[in-house]
Tab-separated table of N, CA and C and ligand atoms in Angstrom:
chain	number	residue	atom	x	y	z
A	5	MET	N	66.740	71.953	17.073
A	5	MET	CA	67.076	70.517	17.130
A	5	MET	C	68.680	70.620	17.185
A	6	LYS	N	69.146	69.367	18.092
A	6	LYS	CA	70.556	69.830	17.848
A	6	LYS	C	70.790	68.294	17.738
A	7	ILE	N	71.969	68.610	17.117
A	7	ILE	CA	72.815	67.015	16.240
A	7	ILE	C	73.910	67.293	16.385
A	8	LEU	N	74.551	65.880	17.213
A	8	LEU	CA	76.203	65.273	17.494
A	8	LEU	C	76.779	64.732	16.522
A	9	VAL	N	78.136	65.857	16.279
A	9	VAL	CA	78.961	64.946	14.719
A	9	VAL	C	80.352	64.463	16.071
A	10	MET	N	80.685	63.142	15.738
A	10	MET	CA	81.211	62.247	16.645
A	10	MET	C	82.025	61.735	16.395
A	11	ASN	N	83.528	61.969	16.745
A	11	ASN	CA	84.964	61.461	16.072
A	11	ASN	C	85.262	60.947	17.239
A	12	GLY	N	86.108	59.034	16.437
A	12	GLY	CA	86.881	58.392	17.153
A	12	GLY	C	88.513	58.267	17.094
A	13	PRO	N	88.894	57.363	17.552
A	13	PRO	CA	90.145	57.592	17.871
A	13	PRO	C	90.666	58.258	16.576
A	14	ASN	N	92.292	58.749	16.616
A	14	ASN	CA	93.399	59.352	15.757
A	14	ASN	C	92.374	60.465	15.096
A	15	LEU	N	91.323	60.848	14.514
A	15	LEU	CA	90.676	61.502	13.951
A	15	LEU	C	90.995	63.019	14.374
A	16	ASN	N	91.798	63.331	15.628
A	16	ASN	CA	91.957	64.244	16.183
A	16	ASN	C	93.544	65.167	15.167
A	17	LEU	N	94.091	64.064	14.877
A	17	LEU	CA	95.318	63.892	13.753
A	17	LEU	C	95.214	64.620	12.779
A	18	LEU	N	93.811	64.395	11.967
A	18	LEU	CA	93.705	64.773	10.878
A	18	LEU	C	94.024	65.897	10.522
A	19	GLY	N	94.645	65.804	9.451
A	19	GLY	CA	95.459	67.172	8.598
A	19	GLY	C	97.048	67.128	8.364
A	20	GLU	N	97.425	65.744	9.010
A	20	GLU	CA	98.822	65.779	9.861
A	20	GLU	C	98.434	63.886	9.030
A	21	ARG	N	98.131	63.065	9.261
A	21	ARG	CA	97.635	61.721	9.545
A	21	ARG	C	97.490	61.271	8.450
A	22	GLU	N	98.634	60.687	7.609
A	22	GLU	CA	98.286	59.991	6.433
A	22	GLU	C	97.329	61.338	4.909
A	23	PRO	N	97.847	62.070	5.015
A	23	PRO	CA	97.038	62.934	4.571
A	23	PRO	C	96.500	62.214	2.921
A	24	ASN	N	97.623	61.446	2.527
A	24	ASN	CA	97.074	60.553	1.189
A	24	ASN	C	95.854	59.472	1.275
A	25	ILE	N	95.576	59.315	2.917
A	25	ILE	CA	93.809	58.979	2.452
A	25	ILE	C	92.752	59.539	3.459
A	26	TYR	N	93.430	60.219	4.421
A	26	TYR	CA	92.370	61.345	5.043
A	26	TYR	C	92.194	63.012	4.586
A	27	GLY	N	92.771	63.182	3.367
A	27	GLY	CA	93.201	64.265	2.904
A	27	GLY	C	93.814	65.798	4.254
A	28	GLY	N	94.126	66.722	3.437
A	28	GLY	CA	94.897	67.686	4.303
A	28	GLY	C	94.098	68.303	5.307
A	29	ASP	N	92.601	68.478	5.178
A	29	ASP	CA	91.926	69.054	6.054
A	29	ASP	C	92.088	69.295	8.206
A	30	THR	N	91.939	69.392	8.436
A	30	THR	CA	92.317	69.583	10.390
A	30	THR	C	90.807	68.751	10.389
A	31	LEU	N	90.667	68.197	11.676
A	31	LEU	CA	88.996	68.144	12.116
A	31	LEU	C	88.681	69.697	12.253
A	32	LYS	N	89.314	70.657	12.903
A	32	LYS	CA	88.694	71.978	12.956
A	32	LYS	C	87.821	72.414	11.797
A	33	SER	N	88.604	72.135	10.911
A	33	SER	CA	88.295	72.733	9.820
A	33	SER	C	87.026	71.858	9.213
A	34	ILE	N	87.220	71.257	9.091
A	34	ILE	CA	86.155	70.353	9.019
A	34	ILE	C	84.591	70.654	9.574
A	35	ASN	N	84.866	70.592	10.962
A	35	ASN	CA	83.971	70.974	11.878
A	35	ASN	C	83.286	71.580	11.627
A	36	SER	N	84.238	73.110	11.219
A	36	SER	CA	83.318	74.384	10.633
A	36	SER	C	82.335	74.388	9.743
A	37	GLU	N	83.355	73.381	8.530
A	37	GLU	CA	82.496	73.490	7.694
A	37	GLU	C	80.415	72.712	7.638
A	38	ILE	N	80.532	72.160	8.504
A	38	ILE	CA	79.615	71.273	9.021
A	38	ILE	C	78.522	71.724	9.946
A	39	GLN	N	79.070	72.996	10.153
A	39	GLN	CA	78.655	73.413	11.376
A	39	GLN	C	78.235	74.634	10.303
A	40	GLU	N	78.168	75.350	9.753
A	40	GLU	CA	77.778	76.330	8.824
A	40	GLU	C	77.068	75.647	7.699
A	41	GLU	N	76.790	73.949	7.486
A	41	GLU	CA	76.108	73.412	6.804
A	41	GLU	C	74.601	73.195	7.384
A	42	ALA	N	74.689	73.127	8.662
A	42	ALA	CA	73.800	72.536	9.527
A	42	ALA	C	72.950	73.604	10.522
A	43	MET	N	74.154	74.663	10.183
A	43	MET	CA	72.943	76.295	10.615
A	43	MET	C	72.089	76.494	9.609
A	44	ALA	N	72.558	76.423	8.349
A	44	ALA	CA	71.568	76.733	7.112
A	44	ALA	C	70.370	75.713	7.308
A	45	MET	N	70.509	74.726	7.905
A	45	MET	CA	69.282	73.933	7.591
A	45	MET	C	68.470	74.212	8.800
A	46	GLY	N	69.201	74.957	10.090
A	46	GLY	CA	68.452	75.254	11.176
A	46	GLY	C	68.665	74.376	12.251
A	47	TYR	N	69.553	73.626	12.245
A	47	TYR	CA	70.303	72.897	13.345
A	47	TYR	C	71.332	73.699	14.209
A	48	GLU	N	71.243	73.360	15.633
A	48	GLU	CA	72.783	73.135	16.393
A	48	GLU	C	73.236	72.075	16.447
A	49	VAL	N	74.652	72.270	16.330
A	49	VAL	CA	75.550	71.700	16.394
A	49	VAL	C	76.628	70.690	17.392
A	50	THR	N	77.288	70.512	17.883
A	50	THR	CA	77.913	69.918	18.904
A	50	THR	C	79.129	68.804	18.915
A	51	PHE	N	80.111	69.289	18.824
A	51	PHE	CA	81.054	68.326	18.009
A	51	PHE	C	81.938	67.604	19.503
A	52	PHE	N	81.979	66.037	19.234
A	52	PHE	CA	82.824	65.481	20.376
A	52	PHE	C	83.953	64.498	19.741
A	53	GLN	N	85.377	64.776	20.519
A	53	GLN	CA	86.060	63.513	19.740
A	53	GLN	C	86.992	63.006	20.587
A	54	SER	N	86.815	62.068	20.614
A	54	SER	CA	87.692	60.981	21.667
A	54	SER	C	88.052	60.087	21.281
A	55	ASN	N	89.718	59.472	21.693
A	55	ASN	CA	90.413	58.368	21.363
A	55	ASN	C	90.153	57.408	22.220
A	56	SER	N	88.995	57.534	23.796
A	56	SER	CA	88.946	56.003	23.853
A	56	SER	C	87.639	56.160	23.918
A	57	GLU	N	87.449	54.749	23.860
A	57	GLU	CA	85.869	54.326	23.640
A	57	GLU	C	85.247	54.341	25.104
A	58	GLY	N	85.334	54.224	25.905
A	58	GLY	CA	84.371	54.620	27.079
A	58	GLY	C	84.005	56.218	26.670
A	59	GLY	N	85.161	57.009	26.461
A	59	GLY	CA	84.470	58.003	26.525
A	59	GLY	C	83.302	58.646	25.397
A	60	LEU	N	83.723	57.547	24.101
A	60	LEU	CA	82.839	58.089	22.901
A	60	LEU	C	81.391	57.810	23.358
A	61	ILE	N	81.331	56.419	24.473
A	61	ILE	CA	79.921	55.564	24.925
A	61	ILE	C	79.352	56.464	25.499
A	62	ASP	N	80.154	56.664	26.567
A	62	ASP	CA	79.129	58.606	27.613
A	62	ASP	C	78.860	59.537	26.800
A	63	ARG	N	79.071	59.934	25.669
A	63	ARG	CA	78.932	60.695	24.528
A	63	ARG	C	77.875	60.462	24.078
A	64	LEU	N	76.998	59.042	23.926
A	64	LEU	CA	76.504	58.509	23.108
A	64	LEU	C	75.501	58.588	23.997
A	65	HIS	N	75.458	58.085	24.976
A	65	HIS	CA	74.535	58.183	26.178
A	65	HIS	C	73.618	58.877	26.501
A	66	GLU	N	74.830	60.638	26.479
A	66	GLU	CA	74.323	61.844	26.372
A	66	GLU	C	73.201	62.623	25.950
A	67	ALA	N	73.803	61.815	24.645
A	67	ALA	CA	73.363	62.290	23.331
A	67	ALA	C	71.774	61.866	23.365
A	68	ARG	N	71.385	60.877	23.612
A	68	ARG	CA	69.526	60.303	23.659
A	68	ARG	C	69.017	61.597	24.363
A	69	LEU	N	69.425	62.569	25.734
A	69	LEU	CA	69.095	63.374	26.374
A	69	LEU	C	68.948	65.073	25.759
A	70	ASP	N	69.847	64.751	24.691
A	70	ASP	CA	69.796	66.138	24.047
A	70	ASP	C	70.016	66.655	22.451
A	71	CYS	N	69.804	65.430	22.433
A	71	CYS	CA	70.104	65.171	20.871
A	71	CYS	C	68.804	64.711	19.994
A	72	ALA	N	68.754	65.118	18.688
A	72	ALA	CA	68.120	64.023	17.745
A	72	ALA	C	68.511	63.285	16.620
A	73	GLY	N	69.827	63.598	16.680
A	73	GLY	CA	70.545	62.415	15.729
A	73	GLY	C	72.345	62.516	16.017
A	74	VAL	N	72.953	61.595	15.806
A	74	VAL	CA	74.374	61.877	15.347
A	74	VAL	C	74.973	61.382	14.279
A	75	ILE	N	76.378	62.296	13.618
A	75	ILE	CA	76.841	61.955	12.707
A	75	ILE	C	78.295	60.940	13.639
A	76	LEU	N	78.289	59.833	12.976
A	76	LEU	CA	79.798	59.073	13.608
A	76	LEU	C	80.929	58.428	12.743
A	77	ASN	N	81.764	59.003	13.291
A	77	ASN	CA	83.329	58.532	12.655
A	77	ASN	C	83.975	57.824	13.658
A	78	ALA	N	83.733	56.739	14.136
A	78	ALA	CA	83.810	55.748	15.195
A	78	ALA	C	85.646	55.353	14.915
A	79	GLY	N	85.667	55.551	13.463
A	79	GLY	CA	87.670	55.225	13.583
A	79	GLY	C	87.415	54.043	13.598
A	80	ALA	N	89.377	52.977	14.177
A	80	ALA	CA	88.999	51.700	14.186
A	80	ALA	C	87.853	50.833	14.183
A	81	TYR	N	87.367	51.868	15.855
A	81	TYR	CA	86.306	51.106	16.754
A	81	TYR	C	85.093	50.508	16.040
A	82	THR	N	84.912	51.042	14.658
A	82	THR	CA	84.124	50.661	13.633
A	82	THR	C	84.032	49.093	13.516
A	83	HIS	N	85.358	48.874	13.846
A	83	HIS	CA	85.503	47.084	12.734
A	83	HIS	C	85.765	46.246	14.265
A	84	TYR	N	85.387	47.278	15.385
A	84	TYR	CA	85.695	45.438	16.425
A	84	TYR	C	84.898	45.848	17.882
A	85	SER	N	84.438	47.193	18.092
A	85	SER	CA	83.632	47.566	18.869
A	85	SER	C	82.174	47.002	19.269
A	86	TYR	N	81.859	46.295	19.999
A	86	TYR	CA	80.725	45.719	20.346
A	86	TYR	C	79.803	46.685	21.394
A	87	ALA	N	80.867	47.271	22.173
A	87	ALA	CA	80.621	47.997	23.250
A	87	ALA	C	79.851	49.285	22.062
A	88	ILE	N	80.636	49.921	21.081
A	88	ILE	CA	80.123	50.742	20.863
A	88	ILE	C	78.588	50.591	19.930
A	89	ARG	N	78.857	49.838	19.755
A	89	ARG	CA	77.511	48.715	18.725
A	89	ARG	C	76.161	49.051	19.821
A	90	ASP	N	76.813	48.181	21.311
A	90	ASP	CA	75.427	48.228	22.077
A	90	ASP	C	74.982	49.380	22.072
A	91	ALA	N	75.762	50.674	23.252
A	91	ALA	CA	75.518	52.233	22.480
A	91	ALA	C	74.463	52.554	21.818
A	92	ILE	N	75.132	52.609	20.617
A	92	ILE	CA	74.061	53.022	19.652
A	92	ILE	C	72.872	52.335	19.673
A	93	SER	N	72.623	51.173	19.827
A	93	SER	CA	71.129	50.347	19.951
A	93	SER	C	70.823	50.768	21.122
A	94	ALA	N	71.042	51.337	21.778
A	94	ALA	CA	70.605	51.717	23.438
A	94	ALA	C	69.805	53.233	23.275
A	95	ILE	N	70.617	53.803	22.569
A	95	ILE	CA	70.075	54.877	22.739
A	95	ILE	C	68.877	54.930	21.165
A	96	LYS	N	68.074	55.761	21.340
A	96	LYS	CA	66.912	55.539	20.184
A	96	LYS	C	66.973	56.381	19.253
A	97	ILE	N	67.782	57.255	18.731
A	97	ILE	CA	67.906	58.299	18.629
A	97	ILE	C	68.989	58.070	16.992
A	98	PRO	N	68.485	58.222	16.159
A	98	PRO	CA	69.467	57.658	14.395
A	98	PRO	C	70.743	58.142	14.626
A	99	VAL	N	71.567	57.580	14.205
A	99	VAL	CA	72.957	57.660	13.878
A	99	VAL	C	73.909	57.261	12.354
A	100	VAL	N	73.746	58.188	12.109
A	100	VAL	CA	74.824	57.600	10.450
A	100	VAL	C	75.993	57.328	10.785
A	101	GLU	N	76.720	56.805	10.264
A	101	GLU	CA	78.140	55.913	9.971
A	101	GLU	C	78.566	57.160	8.841
A	102	VAL	N	79.800	57.299	9.590
A	102	VAL	CA	80.731	58.149	8.446
A	102	VAL	C	82.233	57.654	7.996
A	103	HIS	N	82.715	57.591	7.020
A	103	HIS	CA	84.207	57.462	6.725
A	103	HIS	C	84.775	57.865	5.668
A	104	LEU	N	85.909	58.931	6.007
A	104	LEU	CA	86.544	59.816	5.373
A	104	LEU	C	86.900	58.625	3.921
A	105	SER	N	87.407	57.751	4.009
A	105	SER	CA	88.025	56.541	3.466
A	105	SER	C	87.256	56.029	3.004
A	106	ASN	N	87.585	55.358	1.604
A	106	ASN	CA	86.665	53.910	1.002
A	106	ASN	C	87.006	52.859	1.687
A	107	VAL	N	86.414	52.669	3.302
A	107	VAL	CA	86.690	51.167	3.822
A	107	VAL	C	86.708	49.809	3.254
A	108	ASN	N	85.840	50.105	1.824
A	108	ASN	CA	85.722	48.950	1.628
A	108	ASN	C	87.006	48.562	-0.055
A	109	SER	N	87.816	49.851	-0.056
A	109	SER	CA	88.496	49.524	-1.006
A	109	SER	C	89.809	49.653	0.312
A	110	ARG	N	90.156	49.640	0.866
A	110	ARG	CA	91.546	49.281	1.650
A	110	ARG	C	91.882	47.987	2.586
A	111	ASP	N	92.352	47.581	3.707
A	111	ASP	CA	92.375	46.940	4.099
A	111	ASP	C	91.538	45.689	4.454
A	112	GLU	N	91.641	44.373	4.318
A	112	GLU	CA	90.276	43.262	4.701
A	112	GLU	C	89.724	43.773	5.766
A	113	PHE	N	90.343	43.652	7.041
A	113	PHE	CA	89.390	44.577	7.976
A	113	PHE	C	88.807	45.577	8.383
A	114	ARG	N	89.007	46.221	7.062
A	114	ARG	CA	87.860	47.672	7.367
A	114	ARG	C	86.818	47.475	6.356
A	115	LYS	N	86.845	46.147	5.851
A	115	LYS	CA	85.522	45.849	4.969
A	115	LYS	C	84.380	45.853	6.224
A	116	ASN	N	85.132	45.384	7.227
A	116	ASN	CA	83.783	44.612	8.052
A	116	ASN	C	83.331	45.723	9.618
A	117	SER	N	82.230	46.459	9.378
A	117	SER	CA	82.128	47.445	10.494
A	117	SER	C	80.794	46.849	11.112
A	118	VAL	N	80.837	46.256	12.448
A	118	VAL	CA	80.123	45.907	14.001
A	118	VAL	C	78.999	47.098	13.779
A	119	ILE	N	79.153	48.205	13.651
A	119	ILE	CA	78.123	48.896	13.969
A	119	ILE	C	77.109	49.706	13.334
A	120	ALA	N	77.416	49.178	11.796
A	120	ALA	CA	76.574	49.484	10.671
A	120	ALA	C	75.327	49.062	10.600
A	121	PRO	N	75.493	47.534	11.224
A	121	PRO	CA	73.402	47.088	11.257
A	121	PRO	C	72.604	48.165	12.478
A	122	VAL	N	73.033	48.640	12.985
A	122	VAL	CA	72.519	49.271	14.312
A	122	VAL	C	72.594	51.026	14.034
A	123	CYS	N	73.273	51.614	12.895
A	123	CYS	CA	73.122	52.608	12.303
A	123	CYS	C	71.872	52.486	11.514
A	124	CYS	N	71.758	54.194	10.967
A	124	CYS	CA	70.256	54.387	10.250
A	124	CYS	C	71.057	53.771	8.487
A	125	GLY	N	72.564	54.446	8.436
A	125	GLY	CA	72.911	53.696	6.670
A	125	GLY	C	74.406	54.329	7.145
A	126	SER	N	74.988	54.108	6.089
A	126	SER	CA	76.345	54.307	6.130
A	126	SER	C	77.036	54.990	4.835
A	127	ILE	N	78.051	55.845	4.993
A	127	ILE	CA	78.976	56.677	3.718
A	127	ILE	C	80.000	57.044	4.216
A	128	ALA	N	81.135	56.213	3.230
A	128	ALA	CA	82.118	56.269	3.028
A	128	ALA	C	82.931	56.131	1.870
A	129	GLY	N	83.819	57.041	1.554
A	129	GLY	CA	84.876	57.778	0.757
A	129	GLY	C	84.897	58.752	-0.202
A	130	PHE	N	84.256	59.433	0.511
A	130	PHE	CA	84.156	60.792	-0.342
A	130	PHE	C	84.618	62.286	0.927
A	131	GLY	N	86.007	61.791	1.464
A	131	GLY	CA	86.425	62.470	2.093
A	131	GLY	C	85.631	63.457	3.372
A	132	LYS	N	86.233	64.528	3.575
A	132	LYS	CA	84.968	65.495	4.179
A	132	LYS	C	83.726	65.356	4.059
A	133	TYR	N	83.634	65.390	2.576
A	133	TYR	CA	82.088	65.502	1.761
A	133	TYR	C	81.196	64.122	2.515
A	134	SER	N	82.099	63.655	3.366
A	134	SER	CA	81.454	61.923	3.614
A	134	SER	C	80.211	62.609	5.172
A	135	TYR	N	80.700	63.862	5.902
A	135	TYR	CA	80.269	64.570	7.060
A	135	TYR	C	78.902	64.848	6.440
A	136	ILE	N	79.304	65.627	5.363
A	136	ILE	CA	78.210	66.951	4.715
A	136	ILE	C	77.370	65.804	4.384
A	137	LEU	N	77.023	64.547	3.192
A	137	LEU	CA	76.563	64.134	3.087
A	137	LEU	C	75.912	63.054	4.217
A	138	GLY	N	76.264	62.881	5.098
A	138	GLY	CA	75.830	62.366	5.993
A	138	GLY	C	74.982	63.391	7.139
A	139	LEU	N	75.452	64.387	6.912
A	139	LEU	CA	74.026	65.469	7.618
A	139	LEU	C	72.814	65.652	6.725
A	140	TYR	N	72.782	65.586	5.307
A	140	TYR	CA	71.559	65.309	4.755
A	140	TYR	C	71.118	64.098	5.281
A	141	ALA	N	71.692	63.131	5.478
A	141	ALA	CA	70.971	62.056	5.473
A	141	ALA	C	70.335	61.939	6.726
A	142	LEU	N	70.784	62.785	7.747
A	142	LEU	CA	69.863	62.386	9.100
A	142	LEU	C	69.225	63.541	9.026
A	143	ASN	N	68.993	64.825	8.278
A	143	ASN	CA	68.032	65.770	8.195
A	143	ASN	C	66.891	65.069	7.436
A	144	ASN	N	67.369	64.223	6.301
A	144	ASN	CA	65.917	63.367	6.120
A	144	ASN	C	65.136	62.606	7.271
A	145	LYS	N	66.270	62.041	7.613
A	145	LYS	CA	65.857	61.023	8.323
A	145	LYS	C	64.430	61.628	9.695
A	146	LEU	N	65.383	62.957	9.927
A	146	LEU	CA	65.014	63.584	10.675
A	146	LEU	C	63.428	64.108	10.636
A	147	GLY	N	63.260	63.903	8.871
A	147	GLY	CA	62.379	64.614	8.408
A	147	GLY	C	62.069	66.455	8.167
A	148	GLY	N	63.480	66.556	8.100
A	148	GLY	CA	63.665	68.141	7.516
A	148	GLY	C	63.308	67.874	6.260
A	149	ASN	N	63.117	69.449	5.557
A	149	ASN	CA	63.326	69.455	4.235
A	149	ASN	C	64.886	69.035	3.321
A	150	ASP	N	64.703	69.140	2.058
A	150	ASP	CA	65.989	68.837	0.973
A	150	ASP	C	67.055	70.201	1.017
A	151	GLU	N	65.788	70.976	0.945
A	151	GLU	CA	66.305	72.567	0.593
A	151	GLU	C	67.544	72.826	0.917
B	206	DQA	C1	88.011	55.508	9.159
B	206	DQA	C2	88.186	54.299	8.501
B	206	DQA	C3	88.904	53.357	9.486
B	206	DQA	O1	89.239	51.966	9.129
B	206	DQA	C4	90.270	53.938	10.278
B	206	DQA	O2	90.501	53.579	11.601
B	206	DQA	C5	89.996	55.387	10.818
B	206	DQA	C6	89.174	56.627	10.090
B	206	DQA	C7	87.782	57.162	7.925
B	206	DQA	O3	87.241	57.846	8.154
B	206	DQA	O4	88.462	56.481	6.740
B	206	DQA	O5	90.637	56.018	11.540
B	206	DQA	O6	86.926	55.808	9.949
């Protein structure tokens, strides 16, 4: 089974972007940690990052054909992209929303996620471990065991 780990705008700059908020790890190093965990669970993982809404939507559409589920950090699109929300609704595979930072303790606009209602759950505030926790949550949704 294949899982898609998808990151939205500005997350390509992890490591140099506001490290006090998002941590010092690069996206590449976070992705390799996810890959290791996922492989141990028996999943194949594919990674995708885009700064554009259309790119993210196109990849979500493709995922419905070749992936069992998605771990998604939609970045700022989380807070206002009805188009990404509709794409998540349109594909029938489970999508777990993740955020590195605790979006509920920051600016007012970050407290609202327009994608949360169509995701199977949300994890925020644990830095790179949000992705790992997302992986465990997705594994559980997909019926994998928790060992
Ligand atoms: C983020 C939180 C968003 O509010 C922000 O726009 C991001 C990153 C996070 O991972 O904490 O780009 O999704």
